[in-house]
């Protein structure tokens, strides 16, 4: 399949992520750290199954990539926790739009670390994304920036930098195997730092929650692998990153319909379209 097909599959599948996360995390018994462990843990297991089916399961990697994998843990672990904390505090549509700023860091990181050219079009694209975010923040004739938005924006920066680090790893590691590392390493890190989080996982064993998690992880795993395959085919992070951000528009529309998130809806839709 072509880069465009892989990217389209990724955009459609990952568009549903925010809705699932919000529907689970709005429950008062949820925990952003335990959610990270369960979501990434199940996703990692699904990745292992896919790698076994492909006959490409491999737990070793070049020793030269060790610093990159350490950086992956340092960046992605807090990124996931902060983003899920944001889902607890504000609406899914808002979190998704704020997370779009990760694409700005994709462009900057691709220029600084991947040595991809920085063009006028990319700079203008970054400014337009900022404009879209500003429109979403503008409510009742003032800019409303709350703690949930701050968590989402910090997570976006960490995700953006982690994407660049991931693209470096993907130059040498199979996409499915990288997904396994990307999911399970943060899980091990969180359990090592806070082993008591294991007790909070019981919340996710409830039948309805467990079904949502399983469906969410399956959709996310397939969408993420499609995104990685798109990069491996195109090798252009500063283009693929911003293009993948178009899923925010679909996500905002789905949140409006399914989660009935209709406050400040005009600004959200305009901001999503602009971004």
mmCIF file of C-alpha atoms in Angstrom:
data_model
loop_
_atom_site.group_PDB
_atom_site.id
_atom_site.type_symbol
_atom_site.label_atom_id
_atom_site.label_comp_id
_atom_site.label_asym_id
_atom_site.label_seq_id
_atom_site.Cartn_x
_atom_site.Cartn_y
_atom_site.Cartn_z
ATOM 1 C CA UNK A 1 0.000 0.000 0.000
ATOM 2 C CA UNK A 2 1.057 3.609 -0.529
ATOM 3 C CA UNK A 3 2.057 6.204 2.074
ATOM 4 C CA UNK A 4 -1.251 8.029 1.539
ATOM 5 C CA UNK A 5 -3.323 4.911 2.242
ATOM 6 C CA UNK A 6 -1.406 4.099 5.429
ATOM 7 C CA UNK A 7 -1.764 7.706 6.595
ATOM 8 C CA UNK A 8 -5.503 7.750 5.835
ATOM 9 C CA UNK A 9 -6.028 4.511 7.777
ATOM 10 C CA UNK A 10 -4.103 6.001 10.701
ATOM 11 C CA UNK A 11 -6.117 9.238 10.672
ATOM 12 C CA UNK A 12 -9.488 7.438 10.647
ATOM 13 C CA UNK A 13 -8.629 4.901 13.355
ATOM 14 C CA UNK A 14 -6.860 7.253 15.776
ATOM 15 C CA UNK A 15 -9.701 9.794 15.461
ATOM 16 C CA UNK A 16 -11.739 7.593 17.822
ATOM 17 C CA UNK A 17 -9.075 7.511 20.563
ATOM 18 C CA UNK A 18 -10.017 10.689 22.380
ATOM 19 C CA UNK A 19 -13.664 9.669 22.647
ATOM 20 C CA UNK A 20 -12.786 6.369 24.310
ATOM 21 C CA UNK A 21 -10.251 7.962 26.655
ATOM 22 C CA UNK A 22 -12.689 10.656 27.761
ATOM 23 C CA UNK A 23 -15.571 8.205 28.269
ATOM 24 C CA UNK A 24 -13.366 6.121 30.606
ATOM 25 C CA UNK A 25 -11.424 8.891 32.361
ATOM 26 C CA UNK A 26 -14.439 11.049 33.235
ATOM 27 C CA UNK A 27 -15.304 8.372 35.824
ATOM 28 C CA UNK A 28 -14.215 9.573 39.262
ATOM 29 C CA UNK A 29 -12.559 6.218 40.035
ATOM 30 C CA UNK A 30 -10.155 6.454 37.106
ATOM 31 C CA UNK A 31 -6.481 7.388 37.454
ATOM 32 C CA UNK A 32 -4.334 8.846 34.678
ATOM 33 C CA UNK A 33 -1.273 6.780 35.682
ATOM 34 C CA UNK A 34 -3.181 3.494 36.019
ATOM 35 C CA UNK A 35 -4.909 4.307 32.727
ATOM 36 C CA UNK A 36 -1.496 4.679 31.099
ATOM 37 C CA UNK A 37 -0.386 1.282 32.430
ATOM 38 C CA UNK A 38 -3.526 -0.530 31.273
ATOM 39 C CA UNK A 39 -3.848 1.177 27.884
ATOM 40 C CA UNK A 40 -0.193 0.819 26.916
ATOM 41 C CA UNK A 41 0.082 -2.637 28.474
ATOM 42 C CA UNK A 42 -2.820 -4.066 26.470
ATOM 43 C CA UNK A 43 -1.574 -2.250 23.363
ATOM 44 C CA UNK A 44 1.859 -3.796 23.830
ATOM 45 C CA UNK A 45 0.364 -7.282 24.121
ATOM 46 C CA UNK A 46 -1.635 -6.730 20.926
ATOM 47 C CA UNK A 47 1.587 -5.564 19.266
ATOM 48 C CA UNK A 48 3.347 -8.780 20.338
ATOM 49 C CA UNK A 49 0.528 -10.877 18.864
ATOM 50 C CA UNK A 50 0.754 -8.970 15.564
ATOM 51 C CA UNK A 51 4.546 -9.364 15.487
ATOM 52 C CA UNK A 52 4.205 -13.117 16.081
ATOM 53 C CA UNK A 53 1.666 -13.368 13.249
ATOM 54 C CA UNK A 54 4.080 -11.479 10.983
ATOM 55 C CA UNK A 55 6.979 -13.636 12.178
ATOM 56 C CA UNK A 56 8.928 -10.466 13.034
ATOM 57 C CA UNK A 57 8.972 -10.457 16.853
ATOM 58 C CA UNK A 58 12.393 -9.294 17.973
ATOM 59 C CA UNK A 59 13.270 -8.015 21.447
ATOM 60 C CA UNK A 60 16.835 -6.968 20.636
ATOM 61 C CA UNK A 61 17.864 -3.671 19.059
ATOM 62 C CA UNK A 62 21.179 -2.048 18.043
ATOM 63 C CA UNK A 63 23.139 -0.898 21.115
ATOM 64 C CA UNK A 64 23.641 2.478 19.430
ATOM 65 C CA UNK A 65 19.889 3.108 19.907
ATOM 66 C CA UNK A 66 20.002 2.673 23.707
ATOM 67 C CA UNK A 67 20.067 6.464 24.334
ATOM 68 C CA UNK A 68 17.049 6.840 22.040
ATOM 69 C CA UNK A 69 15.071 4.231 23.964
ATOM 70 C CA UNK A 70 15.970 5.878 27.273
ATOM 71 C CA UNK A 71 14.786 9.185 25.816
ATOM 72 C CA UNK A 72 11.595 7.467 24.648
ATOM 73 C CA UNK A 73 10.791 6.502 28.242
ATOM 74 C CA UNK A 74 11.619 9.976 29.600
ATOM 75 C CA UNK A 75 9.431 11.708 27.017
ATOM 76 C CA UNK A 76 6.491 9.378 26.437
ATOM 77 C CA UNK A 77 5.772 8.322 30.037
ATOM 78 C CA UNK A 78 4.887 11.821 31.336
ATOM 79 C CA UNK A 79 3.313 12.679 27.966
ATOM 80 C CA UNK A 80 0.731 9.912 28.312
ATOM 81 C CA UNK A 81 0.064 10.655 31.992
ATOM 82 C CA UNK A 82 -0.380 14.405 31.358
ATOM 83 C CA UNK A 83 -2.647 13.863 28.345
ATOM 84 C CA UNK A 84 -4.879 11.449 30.266
ATOM 85 C CA UNK A 85 -5.003 13.860 33.190
ATOM 86 C CA UNK A 86 -6.190 16.495 30.710
ATOM 87 C CA UNK A 87 -8.977 14.155 29.567
ATOM 88 C CA UNK A 88 -10.110 13.983 33.199
ATOM 89 C CA UNK A 89 -10.276 17.767 33.527
ATOM 90 C CA UNK A 90 -11.584 19.059 30.181
ATOM 91 C CA UNK A 91 -13.604 17.812 27.213
ATOM 92 C CA UNK A 92 -12.164 15.395 24.675
ATOM 93 C CA UNK A 93 -12.586 17.840 21.772
ATOM 94 C CA UNK A 94 -10.520 20.469 23.612
ATOM 95 C CA UNK A 95 -7.753 18.020 24.556
ATOM 96 C CA UNK A 96 -7.500 16.794 20.967
ATOM 97 C CA UNK A 97 -7.173 20.298 19.552
ATOM 98 C CA UNK A 98 -4.513 21.258 22.101
ATOM 99 C CA UNK A 99 -2.591 18.054 21.353
ATOM 100 C CA UNK A 100 -2.436 19.206 17.729
ATOM 101 C CA UNK A 101 0.373 21.567 18.766
ATOM 102 C CA UNK A 102 2.588 18.469 18.847
ATOM 103 C CA UNK A 103 2.783 18.911 15.074
ATOM 104 C CA UNK A 104 4.527 22.255 15.576
ATOM 105 C CA UNK A 105 7.237 20.452 17.506
ATOM 106 C CA UNK A 106 7.335 17.819 14.736
ATOM 107 C CA UNK A 107 8.318 20.518 12.255
ATOM 108 C CA UNK A 108 10.898 22.117 14.571
ATOM 109 C CA UNK A 109 12.336 18.759 15.640
ATOM 110 C CA UNK A 110 12.508 17.450 12.083
ATOM 111 C CA UNK A 111 14.570 20.514 11.131
ATOM 112 C CA UNK A 112 16.879 20.410 14.175
ATOM 113 C CA UNK A 113 17.418 16.668 14.588
ATOM 114 C CA UNK A 114 16.428 14.959 11.333
ATOM 115 C CA UNK A 115 17.919 17.710 9.155
ATOM 116 C CA UNK A 116 14.773 18.030 7.050
ATOM 117 C CA UNK A 117 14.446 21.369 5.214
ATOM 118 C CA UNK A 118 12.439 24.159 6.861
ATOM 119 C CA UNK A 119 10.358 25.914 4.207
ATOM 120 C CA UNK A 120 8.095 28.962 4.173
ATOM 121 C CA UNK A 121 5.092 26.650 3.734
ATOM 122 C CA UNK A 122 5.962 24.730 6.918
ATOM 123 C CA UNK A 123 6.449 27.942 8.915
ATOM 124 C CA UNK A 124 3.107 29.281 7.686
ATOM 125 C CA UNK A 125 1.491 25.939 8.527
ATOM 126 C CA UNK A 126 2.825 26.167 12.095
ATOM 127 C CA UNK A 127 1.452 29.709 12.481
ATOM 128 C CA UNK A 128 -1.940 28.597 11.170
ATOM 129 C CA UNK A 129 -2.048 25.759 13.721
ATOM 130 C CA UNK A 130 -1.332 28.313 16.466
ATOM 131 C CA UNK A 131 -4.199 30.401 15.109
ATOM 132 C CA UNK A 132 -6.538 27.420 15.306
ATOM 133 C CA UNK A 133 -5.597 26.810 18.941
ATOM 134 C CA UNK A 134 -6.095 30.500 19.758
ATOM 135 C CA UNK A 135 -9.611 30.359 18.295
ATOM 136 C CA UNK A 136 -10.483 27.412 20.530
ATOM 137 C CA UNK A 137 -9.131 29.212 23.614
ATOM 138 C CA UNK A 138 -11.095 32.382 22.818
ATOM 139 C CA UNK A 139 -14.401 32.267 24.668
ATOM 140 C CA UNK A 140 -16.691 35.072 25.830
ATOM 141 C CA UNK A 141 -14.339 37.767 24.507
ATOM 142 C CA UNK A 142 -11.309 36.493 26.434
ATOM 143 C CA UNK A 143 -8.718 33.713 26.294
ATOM 144 C CA UNK A 144 -9.537 30.926 28.744
ATOM 145 C CA UNK A 145 -6.497 28.794 29.588
ATOM 146 C CA UNK A 146 -7.167 26.325 32.412
ATOM 147 C CA UNK A 147 -5.055 23.646 34.079
ATOM 148 C CA UNK A 148 -6.462 20.936 31.784
ATOM 149 C CA UNK A 149 -5.298 22.888 28.746
ATOM 150 C CA UNK A 150 -1.847 23.314 30.308
ATOM 151 C CA UNK A 151 -1.559 19.544 30.850
ATOM 152 C CA UNK A 152 -2.574 18.944 27.224
ATOM 153 C CA UNK A 153 -0.115 21.517 25.845
ATOM 154 C CA UNK A 154 2.795 20.117 27.881
ATOM 155 C CA UNK A 155 1.852 16.608 26.738
ATOM 156 C CA UNK A 156 1.801 17.873 23.138
ATOM 157 C CA UNK A 157 5.364 19.160 23.436
ATOM 158 C CA UNK A 158 6.552 15.847 24.895
ATOM 159 C CA UNK A 159 4.685 13.839 22.235
ATOM 160 C CA UNK A 160 6.110 16.051 19.494
ATOM 161 C CA UNK A 161 9.675 15.513 20.651
ATOM 162 C CA UNK A 162 9.038 11.820 21.215
ATOM 163 C CA UNK A 163 7.772 11.514 17.631
ATOM 164 C CA UNK A 164 11.078 12.844 16.317
ATOM 165 C CA UNK A 165 13.006 10.450 18.539
ATOM 166 C CA UNK A 166 10.735 7.658 17.338
ATOM 167 C CA UNK A 167 11.345 8.496 13.684
ATOM 168 C CA UNK A 168 15.084 8.119 14.332
ATOM 169 C CA UNK A 169 14.492 4.673 15.862
ATOM 170 C CA UNK A 170 12.200 3.649 12.994
ATOM 171 C CA UNK A 171 15.092 4.015 10.578
ATOM 172 C CA UNK A 172 16.524 0.825 12.095
ATOM 173 C CA UNK A 173 13.657 -0.984 13.858
ATOM 174 C CA UNK A 174 10.576 -2.733 12.459
ATOM 175 C CA UNK A 175 7.357 -0.715 12.988
ATOM 176 C CA UNK A 176 5.520 -3.410 14.984
ATOM 177 C CA UNK A 177 8.519 -4.055 17.243
ATOM 178 C CA UNK A 178 8.931 -0.340 17.838
ATOM 179 C CA UNK A 179 5.267 -0.110 18.842
ATOM 180 C CA UNK A 180 5.871 -2.879 21.400
ATOM 181 C CA UNK A 181 8.815 -0.966 22.891
ATOM 182 C CA UNK A 182 6.918 2.319 22.791
ATOM 183 C CA UNK A 183 4.015 0.805 24.727
ATOM 184 C CA UNK A 184 5.694 -1.480 27.245
ATOM 185 C CA UNK A 185 8.732 0.572 28.291
ATOM 186 C CA UNK A 186 6.601 3.383 29.835
ATOM 187 C CA UNK A 187 4.506 0.708 31.597
ATOM 188 C CA UNK A 188 7.609 -0.826 33.197
ATOM 189 C CA UNK A 189 8.854 2.648 34.139
ATOM 190 C CA UNK A 190 5.606 3.606 35.894
ATOM 191 C CA UNK A 191 5.371 0.306 37.791
ATOM 192 C CA UNK A 192 9.017 0.606 38.835
ATOM 193 C CA UNK A 193 8.550 4.172 40.101
ATOM 194 C CA UNK A 194 5.098 3.675 41.664
ATOM 195 C CA UNK A 195 4.373 -0.038 42.258
ATOM 196 C CA UNK A 196 1.249 0.841 44.300
ATOM 197 C CA UNK A 197 -0.467 1.814 41.037
ATOM 198 C CA UNK A 198 -1.104 -1.904 40.468
ATOM 199 C CA UNK A 199 -3.930 -1.685 43.041
ATOM 200 C CA UNK A 200 -5.739 0.941 40.940
ATOM 201 C CA UNK A 201 -5.862 -1.289 37.872
ATOM 202 C CA UNK A 202 -8.845 -3.213 39.295
ATOM 203 C CA UNK A 203 -11.110 -0.386 38.070
ATOM 204 C CA UNK A 204 -10.342 -1.461 34.492
ATOM 205 C CA UNK A 205 -11.469 -5.054 35.082
ATOM 206 C CA UNK A 206 -15.132 -4.031 35.117
ATOM 207 C CA UNK A 207 -16.836 -5.575 32.096
ATOM 208 C CA UNK A 208 -17.916 -2.343 30.365
ATOM 209 C CA UNK A 209 -14.574 -0.608 30.993
ATOM 210 C CA UNK A 210 -12.595 -3.692 29.927
ATOM 211 C CA UNK A 211 -14.480 -3.898 26.624
ATOM 212 C CA UNK A 212 -13.818 -0.206 25.937
ATOM 213 C CA UNK A 213 -10.114 -0.618 26.721
ATOM 214 C CA UNK A 214 -9.793 -3.676 24.472
ATOM 215 C CA UNK A 215 -11.511 -1.926 21.557
ATOM 216 C CA UNK A 216 -9.538 1.284 22.155
ATOM 217 C CA UNK A 217 -6.202 -0.545 22.267
ATOM 218 C CA UNK A 218 -6.959 -2.532 19.107
ATOM 219 C CA UNK A 219 -7.930 0.586 17.148
ATOM 220 C CA UNK A 220 -4.949 2.564 18.472
ATOM 221 C CA UNK A 221 -2.452 -0.231 17.775
ATOM 222 C CA UNK A 222 -3.559 -0.636 14.158
ATOM 223 C CA UNK A 223 -3.688 3.149 13.627
ATOM 224 C CA UNK A 224 -0.246 3.686 15.161
ATOM 225 C CA UNK A 225 1.364 0.911 13.101
ATOM 226 C CA UNK A 226 -0.180 2.453 9.968
ATOM 227 C CA UNK A 227 1.368 5.820 10.935
ATOM 228 C CA UNK A 228 4.799 4.225 11.482
ATOM 229 C CA UNK A 229 4.586 2.435 8.139
ATOM 230 C CA UNK A 230 3.675 5.744 6.469
ATOM 231 C CA UNK A 231 6.837 7.317 7.901
ATOM 232 C CA UNK A 232 9.023 4.373 6.909
ATOM 233 C CA UNK A 233 7.746 4.715 3.342
ATOM 234 C CA UNK A 234 7.928 8.521 3.130
ATOM 235 C CA UNK A 235 10.784 9.431 5.518
ATOM 236 C CA UNK A 236 9.409 12.968 5.905
ATOM 237 C CA UNK A 237 8.378 13.685 9.507
ATOM 238 C CA UNK A 238 7.753 17.407 8.972
ATOM 239 C CA UNK A 239 5.061 16.565 6.394
ATOM 240 C CA UNK A 240 3.572 13.349 7.816
ATOM 241 C CA UNK A 241 3.247 14.840 11.326
ATOM 242 C CA UNK A 242 1.128 17.859 10.343
ATOM 243 C CA UNK A 243 -0.920 15.823 7.825
ATOM 244 C CA UNK A 244 -1.801 13.293 10.525
ATOM 245 C CA UNK A 245 -3.125 16.197 12.611
ATOM 246 C CA UNK A 246 -6.098 16.472 10.244
ATOM 247 C CA UNK A 247 -7.687 13.762 12.381
ATOM 248 C CA UNK A 248 -8.476 16.459 14.948
ATOM 249 C CA UNK A 249 -11.347 17.742 12.781
ATOM 250 C CA UNK A 250 -12.912 14.293 12.556
ATOM 251 C CA UNK A 251 -12.376 13.811 16.295
ATOM 252 C CA UNK A 252 -14.094 17.106 17.173
ATOM 253 C CA UNK A 253 -17.085 16.199 14.995
ATOM 254 C CA UNK A 254 -17.308 12.743 16.604
ATOM 255 C CA UNK A 255 -17.056 14.245 20.112
ATOM 256 C CA UNK A 256 -19.886 16.639 19.268
ATOM 257 C CA UNK A 257 -22.122 13.835 18.007
ATOM 258 C CA UNK A 258 -21.253 10.968 20.358
ATOM 259 C CA UNK A 259 -20.173 12.708 23.594
ATOM 260 C CA UNK A 260 -22.480 15.701 23.030
ATOM 261 C CA UNK A 261 -19.649 18.189 23.704
ATOM 262 C CA UNK A 262 -21.400 21.236 22.292
ATOM 263 C CA UNK A 263 -20.176 24.105 24.459
ATOM 264 C CA UNK A 264 -18.213 26.718 22.508
ATOM 265 C CA UNK A 265 -18.843 24.455 19.505
ATOM 266 C CA UNK A 266 -18.465 27.187 16.875
ATOM 267 C CA UNK A 267 -14.971 28.075 18.056
ATOM 268 C CA UNK A 268 -14.006 24.406 18.313
ATOM 269 C CA UNK A 269 -15.045 23.590 14.772
ATOM 270 C CA UNK A 270 -13.470 26.748 13.312
ATOM 271 C CA UNK A 271 -10.288 26.138 15.314
ATOM 272 C CA UNK A 272 -10.155 22.483 14.269
ATOM 273 C CA UNK A 273 -10.653 23.362 10.597
ATOM 274 C CA UNK A 274 -7.924 26.026 10.767
ATOM 275 C CA UNK A 275 -5.527 23.693 12.604
#
